[in-house]
Amino acid sequence: MLARQQWRSLAVLSQSVPGHDPTSIFAPAGTPAHSIFGLSMLVLGIAAAIFLVVAGLLLYVLVRYRYRATGSEPAQEPAQIYGSNQIELSWTVIPVLIVVILFLAAARVIFSTELARKPAAALDVTVIGHQFWWEYRYPKLGIVTANELHIPVSDPLYPTPTYLTMSSADTDHSFWVPRLAGKTDLIPNKINTMWIDPEAAGVYLGQCAQYCGAQHAKMLIRVYADSPQQFAAWVAQQQKPAAEDSGASEGEAAFQHNACISCHTIAGTIATGTVGPDLTHVASRDTIASGSVPNTAANMRAWVDNPADFKAGALMPEMHLNDHDLDAVTAYLMTLK
Amino acid sequence: MRNTTAVPESRRRWLDVVHEWVKTVDHKKIGIMYICYALIFLLVAGFEALLMRIQLAIPNNTFVSPQVFNRLFTMHGTTMVFFVGMPILFGFGNYLIPLMIGARDMAFPRLNAFGFWISAFGGLLLYFSYLGGDGLYGAGSAPDVGWFAYAPLTSPAFSVGHSTDYWTLALLLSGIGSVATALNMVTTTICMRCPGMKLNRMPLLVWLYLVTSLMVFIAIGPLTAAQIMLMLDRYAGAHFFDTQAGGSAVLWMHFFWIFGHPEVYILVLPAFAFANEIIPVFSRKAIFGYPAMVAATIGIGFISLSVWAHHMFTVGLGAWANTFFTLATMVIAVPTGIKIFNWLATLWGGKIHFTVPMMFSVGFLFQFLIAGLTGIMLSVAPFDWQLGNSYFVVAHFHYVLVGAILMMIFAAFYYWSPKMTGRMLSEKLGKWHFWLFVIGFHLTFDFMHVPGLLGMPRRIYTYEADRGWMIWNLIVSSGAIFQAIGALVFVYNLVWSYFKGPIAGPDPWDAWTLEWSTPSPPPAYNFAVIPSVGSRRPLWDLKHPEDPDSNYEM
Amino acid sequence: MGGIAVLPHNPNEPWNLPSRGIVGMVCLIIAEAAIFIIFVVAYVFYLGKSLAGPTPRDVLELPIFTTICLLSSSFTVMGAVSALHKNQRNACSMWLALTVLLGFIFLAGTAHEWYNLIYRDGLTIRTNLFGTAFYSLVGLHATHVVLGLCLLSLALLFSLRGQMTSKHTERLEVLSIYWHFVDAVWVVVFLVVYVFGR
């Protein structure tokens, strides 16, 4: 058990892709990211070509027409050319053509991404942004969780994409997992949708991309693309109410007699608060504090004691528990697999 | 003769000088005050940037707290746009426009002074927030909502205390000053040109400032309106951006960017204006395609009013809106490209002198080209879905603001400060300034594109070690140091040359527009006799009476 | 060293440029129009979106009388300018006084309307989105009316004291352009808020 925990805390800070760029837009792993990648190659190519031509000309001009002092008489002014309508026309028409090409390519990807037909087998997840954590609800599966999004891998032959319906409970946020798709904002009083379809199993990293307050930097995203079996197992586990462990009853009591229940939900108990993340299966997550802290007993205890030690400005206050209660609550939380 | 008050001679003279500057309505003095004021804020905001870059050099750094960092990027952005960019560009415009059109002063000298002092007060008010405000975390401090202050982060629920109000009020005042100055510039340009200076004989600088000022009228209004609405929300219980009452966060974004996008063109057009004056002189040729340049400028002015939602591609406006704004944004590249080509054609066939102003202008040409190209990349909405709100965007707009605009501002300093002070700036120090700054600029802003491509969002006070961003951030931060040194060399140059620089005379560059026909510095009345002109380059005609411009102008 | 002799352009050709005051005022109007347009956009955007509370149809009545007064004041101020141009100082004072009076009637009418809205219908700026957008838009306009009336009253004062003559016509014309703008904004507000928006 200890070995597994050690492995987990290391694995948390590693990535499941070879190389060191887990959030590179040039390593697409899903259809939206692939179509953007393809488009970006066209755009970069055109931009590079324009740069080489214009910068090349500029360089040439600067070298060729550099003033060279010859003799002592004052230099003659060069021939004064005031303009040429034909030349102006030519360098208007060519850019317009380039714009048309780029625009058509862009429009195609805009429409294919935003108006993609939703397959019947798509998974629906509701995402609600909070200051500084992510709430995930699976309406058809009866699951509520936080910060670590489990979704099935999507096979191109039988696509099972995940459709995210998104809004915010407070300020603006933005969901960005570069290897899967472009970002979409979470805006209060507005509903946005996007879809992702990871093609390979693994963890995909991202983070909030719209400044939302003090701990915007630590509102990290972890998307777990599970194989169909793994996903089914995860769903089954999450659908159960909270694990009952008689050894943790003291912690459970401490949890329920303190202010914890006013913010947190633990399914099957009297804790039904919705201000903070759902903790029913908190021990099954790799991280806490929205992906920024590995989920170990020591970290959990430190977090409950004073969240500001990890995330100054997080909305969870210091809980002012004595050491005994702190130990008990931590032990209880760690049983909630 | 009894000396009753016994005030020492030197102190009385010093007080007189201060008094003279405080009550002046002379466009030249007001222009210089704008420029000096902006330079001070440039150093302050630059220092804020330096602190941020130290914090970001390594992951999980603790050089500054998250709260302090969030204030730093808010203040850095707000200061640079409103209290460096706008004043410095208005300062040069104020100084040059009457001289270039053969007038004695601006149309409304007292309004001119009012515009300066209210803007100056706005800047001081913003910085007073460090002392007097109350931040998001009750600590008492500067605004920390980002320079575009998105709702509902700015609502009383999420921004307690007064720090946001300092942002709002400081900018409101600065906006009034901007409108006043723009009004003055338009009126001066239309109503006070010297005889013979028809609109198509004005220096291009005057044309560009005319278009800029018209854009100010249309762009500042939405910002002012949004700020009034924000204040009503925060203090009168209004619900403009109150999402709990059915209000819309997106509406703030629309209003802000309807201001914000034209604003960046308001900042860049004066840089183009400087290029239009400086590049011809050091190529020894007239600008190529004057009418096309005017048309392109007007085109840019109009189109820039219709592209604002390219800042909102990720907000969920819908496929049709995203498509429209992609198209509009790409279209603006056409007149902008035309300008670059015209500058190229001006250089072509010329005799290029690489004086310090010209060196900065060359830097501008290359860097603006790159900035424009990254802009075109971002205009492609799907590409922006990945790169929006990332360090790629930060790199792009700094490439424009520093690589293009600041570069031309430096060029303008080296070119026109001999006229303003009567003394040349040191060429040697200028070259040190140029190379230090350019090296630093490229170290910082070229490499800054990479973290964006690797998924690094903006406005984060730190980042995870496992993202692969550290090496790039380290390089970016190292460039900041070179730029800081370059800026200090520049300041030293300004001070040293004021006292010890070689005397400039009226026309040190052998240039062709009317400001070079006055002494350096010009007397208060500018021209002893109001000139009258017969072409776009009156001094060229005088120096080349056998071949005046008026024979050729299209 | 100092000024240089420049070829005179053509001494016989006149060189007439527009009046500074008028150009300046037009610029100010463009800037102010931009502010008003945004408030109108916000008003239109929020039509029908209030979650609760009174709606325009419930509580707004067409302010026909005050509108006629305000729009007529544009004609009276034109009368003042034309009288001053002909150096008819007494007539000018009379027209100015009429303009100020009509403006005051408009303001009084607005105040009366707001009194009813607040105390009878319970609509304030904080009630709902309609209240927010209505009071800010109409209030912004009313502020401009107040400013205009202050300036017009000053002009009236100068006129009554005999200090205004025909050589001040252009200045009065600049002020009248501002007043026409205020009236034009009211036409838009009237149509958007009281006609199409109800």
Short mmCIF file of C-alpha atoms in Angstrom, two decimals, chain A:
data_model
loop_
_atom_site.label_atom_id
_atom_site.label_comp_id
_atom_site.label_asym_id
_atom_site.label_seq_id
_atom_site.Cartn_x
_atom_site.Cartn_y
_atom_site.Cartn_z
CA MET A 1 0.00 0.00 0.00
CA LEU A 2 2.78 2.35 0.90
CA ALA A 3 4.59 1.55 -2.31
CA ARG A 4 1.49 2.23 -4.29
CA GLN A 5 1.05 5.58 -2.59
CA GLN A 6 4.63 6.51 -3.28
CA TRP A 7 4.20 5.51 -6.89
CA ARG A 8 1.06 7.59 -7.14
CA SER A 9 2.64 10.69 -5.74
CA LEU A 10 5.44 10.38 -8.25
CA ALA A 11 3.18 9.48 -11.14
CA VAL A 12 1.07 12.49 -10.44
CA LEU A 13 3.89 14.76 -11.40
CA SER A 14 4.76 12.84 -14.52
CA GLN A 15 3.03 12.80 -17.80
CA SER A 16 1.86 9.95 -19.90
CA VAL A 17 3.49 11.12 -23.08
CA PRO A 18 7.05 10.69 -24.13
CA GLY A 19 9.01 13.92 -23.95
CA HIS A 20 8.47 16.85 -21.62
CA ASP A 21 5.62 18.84 -23.15
CA PRO A 22 2.36 17.46 -21.79
CA THR A 23 0.38 20.52 -22.83
CA SER A 24 1.80 21.23 -26.25
CA ILE A 25 -0.65 22.23 -28.97
CA PHE A 26 1.61 20.41 -31.40
CA ALA A 27 0.91 17.00 -29.85
CA PRO A 28 -2.79 16.64 -30.62
CA ALA A 29 -4.58 13.61 -29.22
CA GLY A 30 -8.18 14.26 -30.18
CA THR A 31 -10.17 15.41 -33.20
CA PRO A 32 -10.60 19.12 -32.35
CA ALA A 33 -6.91 19.41 -31.52
CA HIS A 34 -6.01 17.56 -34.72
CA SER A 35 -8.05 19.88 -36.94
CA ILE A 36 -6.58 22.93 -35.27
CA PHE A 37 -3.12 21.42 -35.71
CA GLY A 38 -3.67 20.88 -39.41
CA LEU A 39 -4.95 24.42 -39.85
CA SER A 40 -2.07 25.81 -37.84
CA MET A 41 0.43 24.13 -40.15
CA LEU A 42 -1.16 25.88 -43.12
CA VAL A 43 -1.19 29.21 -41.30
CA LEU A 44 2.38 28.89 -40.08
CA GLY A 45 3.50 27.89 -43.53
CA ILE A 46 1.91 30.91 -45.17
CA ALA A 47 3.23 33.23 -42.46
CA ALA A 48 6.73 31.81 -42.81
CA ALA A 49 6.63 32.25 -46.56
CA ILE A 50 5.48 35.86 -46.26
CA PHE A 51 8.15 36.52 -43.69
CA LEU A 52 10.93 35.08 -45.84
CA VAL A 53 9.87 37.08 -48.88
CA VAL A 54 9.29 40.44 -47.19
CA ALA A 55 12.13 40.24 -44.70
CA GLY A 56 14.38 39.02 -47.47
CA LEU A 57 13.47 42.00 -49.62
CA LEU A 58 13.97 44.32 -46.69
CA LEU A 59 17.39 42.94 -45.98
CA TYR A 60 18.31 43.21 -49.63
CA VAL A 61 17.19 46.82 -49.83
CA LEU A 62 19.06 47.79 -46.69
CA VAL A 63 22.29 46.34 -47.98
CA ARG A 64 22.01 47.33 -51.63
CA TYR A 65 20.93 50.94 -51.09
CA ARG A 66 23.10 51.75 -48.15
CA TYR A 67 24.68 55.17 -48.41
CA ARG A 68 28.33 54.93 -49.34
CA ALA A 69 30.30 58.17 -49.11
CA THR A 70 32.17 58.72 -52.36
CA GLY A 71 34.60 61.60 -52.49
CA SER A 72 34.20 64.95 -50.86
CA GLU A 73 31.45 66.65 -52.85
CA PRO A 74 28.02 66.61 -51.26
CA ALA A 75 26.05 63.54 -52.22
CA GLN A 76 23.44 63.80 -54.93
CA GLU A 77 19.94 63.06 -53.80
CA PRO A 78 18.65 59.86 -55.39
CA ALA A 79 15.82 59.87 -57.90
CA GLN A 80 12.58 60.83 -56.17
CA ILE A 81 9.87 58.28 -56.90
CA TYR A 82 6.46 59.36 -55.61
CA GLY A 83 4.42 56.27 -56.22
CA SER A 84 2.85 53.94 -58.74
CA ASN A 85 -0.78 52.94 -58.93
CA GLN A 86 0.03 49.66 -60.61
CA ILE A 87 2.40 48.59 -57.91
CA GLU A 88 -0.10 49.56 -55.22
CA LEU A 89 -2.70 47.44 -56.95
CA SER A 90 -0.46 44.42 -57.16
CA TRP A 91 0.41 44.45 -53.52
CA THR A 92 -3.22 44.87 -52.63
CA VAL A 93 -4.50 42.02 -54.77
CA ILE A 94 -1.98 39.43 -53.63
CA PRO A 95 -2.65 39.92 -49.89
CA VAL A 96 -6.38 39.81 -50.59
CA LEU A 97 -5.94 36.41 -52.25
CA ILE A 98 -3.92 35.15 -49.31
CA VAL A 99 -6.64 36.38 -46.96
CA VAL A 100 -9.29 34.52 -48.96
CA ILE A 101 -7.38 31.25 -48.73
CA LEU A 102 -6.71 31.59 -45.02
CA PHE A 103 -10.27 32.62 -44.33
CA LEU A 104 -11.83 29.67 -46.14
CA ALA A 105 -9.53 27.25 -44.34
CA ALA A 106 -10.42 28.82 -41.00
CA ALA A 107 -14.15 28.86 -41.69
CA ARG A 108 -14.10 25.17 -42.49
CA VAL A 109 -12.56 24.28 -39.15
CA ILE A 110 -14.81 26.68 -37.24
CA PHE A 111 -17.94 25.07 -38.60
CA SER A 112 -16.72 21.49 -38.43
CA THR A 113 -15.77 21.89 -34.78
CA GLU A 114 -18.64 24.01 -33.49
CA LEU A 115 -21.44 22.38 -35.45
CA ALA A 116 -20.22 18.80 -35.33
CA ARG A 117 -23.02 16.24 -35.24
CA LYS A 118 -23.29 14.73 -31.79
CA PRO A 119 -23.21 10.92 -31.88
CA ALA A 120 -25.80 9.04 -29.81
CA ALA A 121 -23.08 7.33 -27.81
CA ALA A 122 -21.62 10.64 -26.63
CA LEU A 123 -21.09 11.10 -22.93
CA ASP A 124 -22.56 14.25 -21.34
CA VAL A 125 -20.68 16.02 -18.61
CA THR A 126 -21.69 19.30 -17.01
CA VAL A 127 -18.74 21.43 -15.99
CA ILE A 128 -19.17 24.24 -13.50
CA GLY A 129 -16.27 26.54 -12.83
CA HIS A 130 -15.66 27.76 -9.32
CA GLN A 131 -13.02 29.94 -7.81
CA PHE A 132 -10.48 27.78 -7.99
CA TRP A 133 -11.80 24.28 -8.67
CA TRP A 134 -13.77 22.36 -11.27
CA GLU A 135 -17.11 20.69 -10.61
CA TYR A 136 -18.02 17.78 -12.89
CA ARG A 137 -21.48 16.29 -13.01
CA TYR A 138 -22.55 13.32 -15.11
CA PRO A 139 -26.33 13.88 -15.29
CA LYS A 140 -27.24 10.57 -16.92
CA LEU A 141 -24.99 8.58 -14.61
CA GLY A 142 -25.86 10.32 -11.35
CA ILE A 143 -22.25 11.17 -10.57
CA VAL A 144 -20.91 14.37 -9.04
CA THR A 145 -17.17 14.79 -8.68
CA ALA A 146 -14.49 17.44 -8.80
CA ASN A 147 -11.19 18.35 -10.42
CA GLU A 148 -10.33 15.03 -12.08
CA LEU A 149 -12.42 14.36 -15.15
CA HIS A 150 -12.74 10.71 -16.14
CA ILE A 151 -13.97 10.10 -19.68
CA PRO A 152 -13.84 7.17 -22.07
CA VAL A 153 -11.30 6.94 -24.87
CA SER A 154 -12.99 7.48 -28.22
CA ASP A 155 -12.48 4.97 -31.00
CA PRO A 156 -12.68 6.69 -34.41
CA LEU A 157 -14.76 3.80 -35.76
CA TYR A 158 -17.33 3.97 -32.95
CA PRO A 159 -16.92 7.48 -31.60
CA THR A 160 -17.73 8.10 -27.97
CA PRO A 161 -16.82 11.76 -27.53
CA THR A 162 -17.53 13.63 -24.33
CA TYR A 163 -19.70 16.72 -24.64
CA LEU A 164 -19.00 19.31 -21.98
CA THR A 165 -21.81 21.70 -21.08
CA MET A 166 -20.17 24.50 -19.20
CA SER A 167 -20.98 27.47 -17.00
CA SER A 168 -19.61 29.18 -13.94
CA ALA A 169 -20.83 29.69 -10.42
CA ASP A 170 -18.85 32.87 -9.90
CA THR A 171 -16.36 34.61 -12.22
CA ASP A 172 -15.19 33.76 -15.73
CA HIS A 173 -13.02 30.67 -16.21
CA SER A 174 -11.75 28.77 -19.26
CA PHE A 175 -11.27 25.05 -19.85
CA TRP A 176 -8.04 24.39 -21.69
CA VAL A 177 -6.52 20.98 -22.29
CA PRO A 178 -4.31 21.73 -25.30
CA ARG A 179 -3.73 18.19 -26.48
CA LEU A 180 -7.46 17.55 -26.71
CA ALA A 181 -9.04 20.78 -27.98
CA GLY A 182 -8.97 24.54 -28.00
CA LYS A 183 -10.23 26.35 -24.93
CA THR A 184 -13.80 27.38 -24.19
CA ASP A 185 -14.79 29.84 -21.49
CA LEU A 186 -17.04 29.17 -18.53
CA ILE A 187 -19.15 32.27 -18.00
CA PRO A 188 -21.76 32.83 -15.29
CA ASN A 189 -25.30 33.07 -16.59
CA LYS A 190 -24.21 31.61 -19.93
CA ILE A 191 -23.94 28.04 -21.17
CA ASN A 192 -21.15 27.01 -23.54
CA THR A 193 -20.52 23.61 -25.03
CA MET A 194 -17.46 21.88 -26.40
CA TRP A 195 -16.46 18.31 -27.09
CA ILE A 196 -13.36 16.19 -26.66
CA ASP A 197 -12.54 12.69 -27.86
CA PRO A 198 -9.16 11.43 -26.64
CA GLU A 199 -7.79 8.79 -28.95
CA ALA A 200 -5.43 7.13 -26.46
CA ALA A 201 -5.71 6.30 -22.80
CA GLY A 202 -3.80 8.46 -20.37
CA VAL A 203 -3.87 11.65 -18.36
CA TYR A 204 -4.19 14.93 -20.22
CA LEU A 205 -3.18 18.07 -18.41
CA GLY A 206 -4.50 21.58 -18.67
CA GLN A 207 -5.51 24.54 -16.54
CA CYS A 208 -7.87 27.45 -16.27
CA ALA A 209 -7.13 29.99 -18.97
CA GLN A 210 -9.19 33.01 -17.96
CA TYR A 211 -8.00 35.06 -15.03
CA CYS A 212 -10.45 34.37 -12.22
CA GLY A 213 -8.83 35.73 -9.09
CA ALA A 214 -6.04 35.01 -6.66
CA GLN A 215 -5.43 31.33 -7.39
CA HIS A 216 -6.17 31.26 -11.08
CA ALA A 217 -2.70 29.79 -11.54
CA LYS A 218 -3.50 26.73 -9.48
CA MET A 219 -6.86 25.82 -11.03
CA LEU A 220 -5.36 22.83 -12.83
CA ILE A 221 -7.17 20.30 -14.99
CA ARG A 222 -6.57 16.56 -15.17
CA VAL A 223 -8.50 14.61 -17.80
CA TYR A 224 -8.26 10.84 -17.40
CA ALA A 225 -9.01 9.09 -20.69
CA ASP A 226 -9.97 5.59 -19.57
CA SER A 227 -10.34 2.44 -21.60
CA PRO A 228 -14.00 1.26 -21.75
CA GLN A 229 -13.41 -1.23 -18.92
CA GLN A 230 -11.57 1.25 -16.75
CA PHE A 231 -14.28 3.81 -17.33
CA ALA A 232 -17.07 1.40 -16.46
CA ALA A 233 -15.27 0.45 -13.27
CA TRP A 234 -14.75 4.09 -12.37
CA VAL A 235 -18.42 4.89 -12.98
CA ALA A 236 -19.56 1.98 -10.86
CA GLN A 237 -17.32 3.08 -8.03
CA GLN A 238 -18.43 6.70 -8.23
CA GLN A 239 -22.09 5.81 -8.26
CA LYS A 240 -21.83 4.17 -4.87
CA PRO A 241 -22.46 6.32 -1.81
CA ALA A 242 -19.59 7.06 0.51
CA ALA A 243 -17.59 4.10 1.83
CA GLU A 244 -18.48 3.19 5.38
CA ASP A 245 -15.45 2.35 7.45
CA SER A 246 -16.17 1.77 11.13
CA GLY A 247 -12.54 2.59 11.94
CA ALA A 248 -13.07 6.10 10.70
CA SER A 249 -16.25 6.85 12.61
CA GLU A 250 -14.50 9.31 14.90
CA GLY A 251 -13.32 11.28 11.90
CA GLU A 252 -16.75 11.11 10.35
CA ALA A 253 -18.26 12.51 13.51
CA ALA A 254 -15.70 15.29 13.63
CA PHE A 255 -16.42 16.09 9.99
CA GLN A 256 -20.13 16.28 10.62
CA HIS A 257 -19.89 18.38 13.77
CA ASN A 258 -17.67 21.00 12.24
CA ALA A 259 -18.40 23.46 9.49
CA CYS A 260 -17.29 20.99 6.82
CA ILE A 261 -20.80 19.93 5.96
CA SER A 262 -21.88 23.46 5.13
CA CYS A 263 -19.62 23.44 2.08
CA HIS A 264 -19.03 19.82 1.12
CA THR A 265 -21.20 16.88 0.07
CA ILE A 266 -20.50 13.26 1.04
CA ALA A 267 -23.23 11.14 -0.55
CA GLY A 268 -25.20 9.07 1.93
CA THR A 269 -24.39 11.29 4.91
CA ILE A 270 -25.77 14.52 6.27
CA ALA A 271 -23.10 16.51 4.45
CA THR A 272 -24.88 18.18 1.54
CA GLY A 273 -23.04 21.47 1.07
CA THR A 274 -22.36 22.60 -2.49
CA VAL A 275 -19.97 25.49 -2.05
CA GLY A 276 -16.90 23.27 -2.22
CA PRO A 277 -16.00 20.08 -4.10
CA ASP A 278 -17.93 16.87 -3.60
CA LEU A 279 -15.83 14.65 -1.33
CA THR A 280 -17.73 11.35 -1.64
CA HIS A 281 -14.82 9.64 -3.37
CA VAL A 282 -12.05 12.10 -2.62
CA ALA A 283 -9.56 9.39 -1.71
CA SER A 284 -9.84 7.93 -5.21
CA ARG A 285 -8.29 11.05 -6.71
CA ASP A 286 -4.59 11.48 -7.44
CA THR A 287 -4.56 15.11 -6.40
CA ILE A 288 -6.31 17.61 -4.24
CA ALA A 289 -6.52 21.41 -4.45
CA SER A 290 -7.52 21.21 -8.10
CA GLY A 291 -4.58 19.22 -9.33
CA SER A 292 -1.92 21.22 -7.58
CA VAL A 293 -1.20 19.01 -4.54
CA PRO A 294 -0.59 15.21 -4.58
CA ASN A 295 -3.28 13.37 -2.62
CA THR A 296 -1.44 11.89 0.35
CA ALA A 297 -2.51 11.70 3.97
CA ALA A 298 0.13 14.24 4.97
CA ASN A 299 -0.98 16.71 2.31
CA MET A 300 -4.64 16.18 3.08
CA ARG A 301 -4.02 16.91 6.72
CA ALA A 302 -2.03 20.03 5.92
CA TRP A 303 -4.69 21.22 3.52
CA VAL A 304 -7.55 20.78 5.98
CA ASP A 305 -5.49 22.50 8.64
CA ASN A 306 -4.77 25.58 6.54
CA PRO A 307 -5.54 25.66 2.82
CA ALA A 308 -3.72 28.96 2.48
CA ASP A 309 -0.43 27.14 3.00
CA PHE A 310 -0.91 25.61 -0.43
CA LYS A 311 -3.17 28.11 -2.11
CA ALA A 312 -3.25 31.51 -0.48
CA GLY A 313 -6.53 33.08 -1.48
CA ALA A 314 -8.42 29.80 -1.87
CA LEU A 315 -11.94 30.23 -0.54
CA MET A 316 -11.74 27.39 1.99
CA PRO A 317 -10.95 28.92 5.36
CA GLU A 318 -8.68 27.56 8.08
CA MET A 319 -10.72 24.96 9.89
CA HIS A 320 -9.22 25.49 13.35
CA LEU A 321 -9.36 21.82 14.29
CA ASN A 322 -7.22 20.54 17.10
CA ASP A 323 -4.56 17.97 16.25
CA HIS A 324 -6.69 15.05 17.37
CA ASP A 325 -9.68 16.02 15.22
CA LEU A 326 -7.38 16.82 12.35
CA ASP A 327 -5.90 13.34 12.41
CA ALA A 328 -9.34 11.77 12.66
CA VAL A 329 -10.85 13.79 9.85
CA THR A 330 -7.87 13.09 7.61
CA ALA A 331 -8.12 9.38 8.26
CA TYR A 332 -11.82 9.52 7.51
CA LEU A 333 -11.33 11.39 4.25
CA MET A 334 -8.66 8.96 3.14
CA THR A 335 -11.19 6.11 3.47
CA LEU A 336 -13.54 7.73 0.96
CA LYS A 337 -12.45 5.81 -2.11
#
